[in-house]
């Protein structure tokens, strides 16, 4: 059985990223394009000015259709693509990946969206109560959307199964999450310092995109490796003993 530690997951994530870099980078580029589309929809719909510093009269008169499209992309399309990228990373960890795997959640939209938004609601409630419950619940239910795709589980079933496979591994998952958060904040802070005092939004966007291209594929594969190993460990521990049935 594989080691279930943050270090082993980071190592496995790097292996998967190294062997399938173009696949995982292609997925990140798709997410970046969708993020840009969201920004443009908000700009055209009148919610924000994009690029910054380009205020116009059109921004003060919201367009209902464009606002609807923006909400639809934000609440439906982007969550499905985010889960799709997690599934793509999982397939890369299993050395089975193809870019079309990113569309797998679109074939199961209701269970995936249900697991995704229920997980986020549980996480938000946890952080509203106290930070510690929020962290615990995040670690406990973080794999629910991925389970909905990988195992074709309903939303509630995925939540329950995520809780089971992560039981007893909170420290390892927390360690992985802290490494991700620390590295992301460090690189993001470097990018912020580079653009401090500059008005060129293009440079800030370029640095932000660069950070995502460096960090997101590696850590997506690392979290996918964690899911794979925890799922296998749970299946092994709960596998029926043939001798006991005899």
Coordinates of N, CA and C in Angstrom, one line a residue, residues 73-161:
X73 N -22.1 31.1 -16.1 CA -20.8 30.6 -16.2 C -20.2 30.5 -14.8
X74 N -20.4 31.4 -13.9 CA -19.8 31.4 -12.6 C -20.4 30.2 -11.7
X75 N -21.7 30.0 -11.8 CA -22.4 29.0 -10.9 C -22.5 27.6 -11.5
X76 N -22.4 27.5 -12.8 CA -22.5 26.2 -13.5 C -21.3 25.8 -14.2
X77 N -20.9 26.6 -15.2 CA -19.8 26.2 -16.2 C -18.5 26.1 -15.4
X78 N -18.2 27.1 -14.7 CA -16.8 27.1 -14.0 C -16.7 26.0 -13.0
X79 N -17.7 25.8 -12.1 CA -17.6 24.7 -11.2 C -17.4 23.3 -11.9
X80 N -18.1 23.1 -13.0 CA -18.0 21.8 -13.7 C -16.6 21.7 -14.3
X81 N -16.1 22.8 -14.8 CA -14.7 22.8 -15.3 C -13.7 22.6 -14.3
X82 N -13.9 23.2 -13.1 CA -12.9 23.0 -12.0 C -12.9 21.6 -11.6
X83 N -14.0 21.0 -11.4 CA -14.1 19.6 -11.0 C -13.5 18.7 -12.2
X84 N -13.8 19.1 -13.4 CA -13.2 18.4 -14.6 C -11.7 18.5 -14.6
X85 N -11.1 19.6 -14.1 CA -9.7 19.6 -14.1 C -9.1 18.7 -13.0
X86 N -9.8 18.6 -11.9 CA -9.4 17.7 -10.8 C -9.5 16.3 -11.4
X87 N -10.5 15.9 -12.1 CA -10.6 14.6 -12.7 C -9.5 14.4 -13.7
X88 N -9.2 15.4 -14.5 CA -8.1 15.3 -15.5 C -6.8 15.0 -14.8
X89 N -6.6 15.7 -13.6 CA -5.3 15.4 -12.9 C -5.3 14.0 -12.3
X90 N -6.5 13.5 -11.9 CA -6.6 12.2 -11.4 C -6.3 11.2 -12.5
X91 N -6.8 11.4 -13.7 CA -6.5 10.5 -14.8 C -5.0 10.5 -15.1
X92 N -4.4 11.7 -15.0 CA -2.9 11.8 -15.3 C -2.1 11.1 -14.2
X93 N -2.6 11.1 -13.0 CA -1.9 10.4 -11.9 C -2.0 8.9 -12.2
X94 N -3.1 8.5 -12.8 CA -3.3 7.1 -13.1 C -2.7 6.7 -14.5
X95 N -2.0 7.7 -15.1 CA -1.4 7.6 -16.4 C -2.5 7.1 -17.5
X96 N -3.6 7.7 -17.4 CA -4.7 7.4 -18.3 C -5.3 8.7 -19.0
X97 N -4.7 9.8 -18.8 CA -5.4 11.0 -19.1 C -5.5 11.4 -20.5
X98 N -6.6 12.1 -20.9 CA -6.9 12.7 -22.2 C -7.7 14.0 -21.9
X99 N -7.5 15.0 -22.7 CA -8.0 16.3 -22.5 C -9.6 16.2 -22.4
X100 N -10.2 15.3 -23.1 CA -11.6 15.1 -23.0 C -12.1 14.7 -21.6
X101 N -11.2 14.2 -20.8 CA -11.7 13.9 -19.4 C -12.2 15.1 -18.6
X102 N -11.7 16.3 -19.1 CA -12.1 17.5 -18.4 C -13.6 17.8 -18.5
X103 N -14.2 17.1 -19.5 CA -15.7 17.3 -19.8 C -16.5 16.3 -19.1
X104 N -15.9 15.4 -18.4 CA -16.6 14.3 -17.7 C -17.7 14.8 -16.8
X105 N -17.5 15.9 -16.0 CA -18.6 16.4 -15.1 C -19.8 16.9 -15.9
X106 N -19.7 17.3 -17.1 CA -20.8 17.7 -17.9 C -21.8 16.6 -18.2
X107 N -21.3 15.4 -18.1 CA -22.2 14.2 -18.3 C -22.9 13.8 -17.1
X108 N -22.5 14.4 -15.9 CA -23.2 14.2 -14.6 C -23.4 15.5 -13.9
X109 N -24.0 16.5 -14.5 CA -24.0 17.8 -14.0 C -24.7 18.0 -12.6
X110 N -25.8 17.3 -12.4 CA -26.6 17.5 -11.2 C -25.8 16.9 -10.0
X111 N -25.3 15.6 -10.0 CA -24.6 15.1 -8.9 C -23.3 15.9 -8.6
X112 N -22.6 16.3 -9.7 CA -21.3 17.1 -9.5 C -21.6 18.4 -8.9
X113 N -22.6 19.2 -9.5 CA -22.9 20.5 -8.9 C -23.4 20.4 -7.5
X114 N -24.2 19.4 -7.3 CA -24.8 19.2 -5.9 C -23.6 19.0 -4.9
X115 N -22.7 18.1 -5.2 CA -21.6 17.8 -4.3 C -20.7 19.0 -4.2
X116 N -20.5 19.8 -5.3 CA -19.6 21.0 -5.3 C -20.2 22.0 -4.4
X117 N -21.5 22.4 -4.6 CA -22.0 23.5 -3.8 C -22.4 23.1 -2.4
X118 N -22.7 21.8 -2.1 CA -22.9 21.4 -0.8 C -21.6 21.4 0.0
X119 N -20.6 21.0 -0.6 CA -19.2 21.1 0.0 C -18.9 22.5 0.4
X120 N -19.1 23.4 -0.6 CA -18.8 24.8 -0.3 C -19.7 25.4 0.8
X121 N -20.9 25.0 0.8 CA -21.8 25.5 1.9 C -21.4 25.0 3.3
X122 N -21.0 23.7 3.3 CA -20.5 23.1 4.6 C -19.2 23.8 5.0
X123 N -18.3 24.1 4.1 CA -17.1 24.8 4.4 C -17.4 26.2 4.9
X124 N -18.3 26.9 4.3 CA -18.6 28.3 4.7 C -19.2 28.3 6.1
X125 N -20.1 27.3 6.3 CA -20.7 27.2 7.7 C -19.7 26.9 8.7
X126 N -18.7 26.1 8.4 CA -17.7 25.8 9.3 C -16.8 27.0 9.7
X127 N -16.5 27.8 8.7 CA -15.7 29.0 9.0 C -16.5 30.1 9.7
X128 N -17.8 30.1 9.5 CA -18.7 31.0 10.2 C -18.7 30.7 11.7
X129 N -18.7 29.4 12.0 CA -18.7 29.0 13.4 C -17.4 29.3 14.0
X130 N -16.3 28.7 13.5 CA -15.0 29.0 14.0 C -14.0 28.5 12.9
X131 N -12.8 29.0 12.9 CA -11.8 28.6 11.9 C -11.6 27.1 11.9
X132 N -11.4 26.5 13.1 CA -11.1 25.1 13.2 C -12.1 24.2 12.6
X133 N -13.4 24.4 12.9 CA -14.4 23.5 12.3 C -14.4 23.7 10.7
X134 N -14.1 24.9 10.3 CA -14.0 25.1 8.8 C -12.9 24.3 8.2
X135 N -11.8 24.3 8.9 CA -10.6 23.6 8.3 C -10.9 22.1 8.4
X136 N -11.5 21.6 9.5 CA -11.8 20.2 9.6 C -12.8 19.7 8.5
X137 N -13.9 20.5 8.4 CA -14.9 20.1 7.4 C -14.4 20.2 6.0
X138 N -13.5 21.2 5.7 CA -12.9 21.3 4.4 C -12.1 20.1 4.1
X139 N -11.3 19.6 5.0 CA -10.5 18.4 4.8 C -11.3 17.2 4.7
X140 N -12.4 17.2 5.4 CA -13.3 16.0 5.4 C -14.1 15.8 4.1
X141 N -14.5 16.9 3.5 CA -15.4 16.8 2.4 C -14.8 17.3 1.1
X142 N -13.5 17.5 1.1 CA -12.9 18.1 -0.1 C -12.9 17.3 -1.4
X143 N -13.1 16.0 -1.2 CA -13.1 15.1 -2.4 C -14.5 14.7 -2.9
X144 N -15.5 15.3 -2.3 CA -16.9 15.0 -2.7 C -17.1 15.2 -4.2
X145 N -16.8 16.4 -4.7 CA -17.1 16.5 -6.2 C -16.3 15.5 -7.0
X146 N -15.1 15.2 -6.7 CA -14.3 14.3 -7.4 C -14.9 12.9 -7.4
X147 N -15.4 12.5 -6.2 CA -16.1 11.2 -6.1 C -17.3 11.2 -6.9
X148 N -18.0 12.3 -7.0 CA -19.3 12.3 -7.8 C -19.0 12.0 -9.3
X149 N -17.8 12.4 -9.8 CA -17.4 12.1 -11.2 C -16.7 10.7 -11.3
X150 N -15.7 10.5 -10.4 CA -14.9 9.2 -10.5 C -15.8 8.0 -10.2
X151 N -16.6 8.0 -9.2 CA -17.3 6.9 -8.8 C -18.8 7.0 -9.2
X152 N -19.2 8.0 -9.8 CA -20.6 8.3 -10.3 C -21.5 8.2 -9.1
X153 N -21.1 8.9 -8.0 CA -22.0 9.0 -6.8 C -22.9 10.1 -6.9
X154 N -24.1 10.0 -6.2 CA -24.9 11.1 -5.9 C -24.3 12.1 -5.0
X155 N -24.8 13.3 -4.9 CA -24.2 14.3 -4.1 C -24.0 13.9 -2.6
X156 N -25.1 13.5 -2.0 CA -25.0 13.1 -0.6 C -24.1 11.9 -0.4
X157 N -24.2 10.9 -1.3 CA -23.3 9.7 -1.2 C -21.9 10.1 -1.3
X158 N -21.6 11.1 -2.2 CA -20.2 11.5 -2.4 C -19.7 12.2 -1.1
X159 N -20.6 13.0 -0.5 CA -20.2 13.7 0.8 C -19.8 12.6 1.9
X160 N -20.7 11.6 2.0 CA -20.4 10.6 3.0 C -19.2 9.8 2.7
X161 N -18.9 9.5 1.5 CA -17.8 8.7 1.1 C -16.5 9.5 1.3

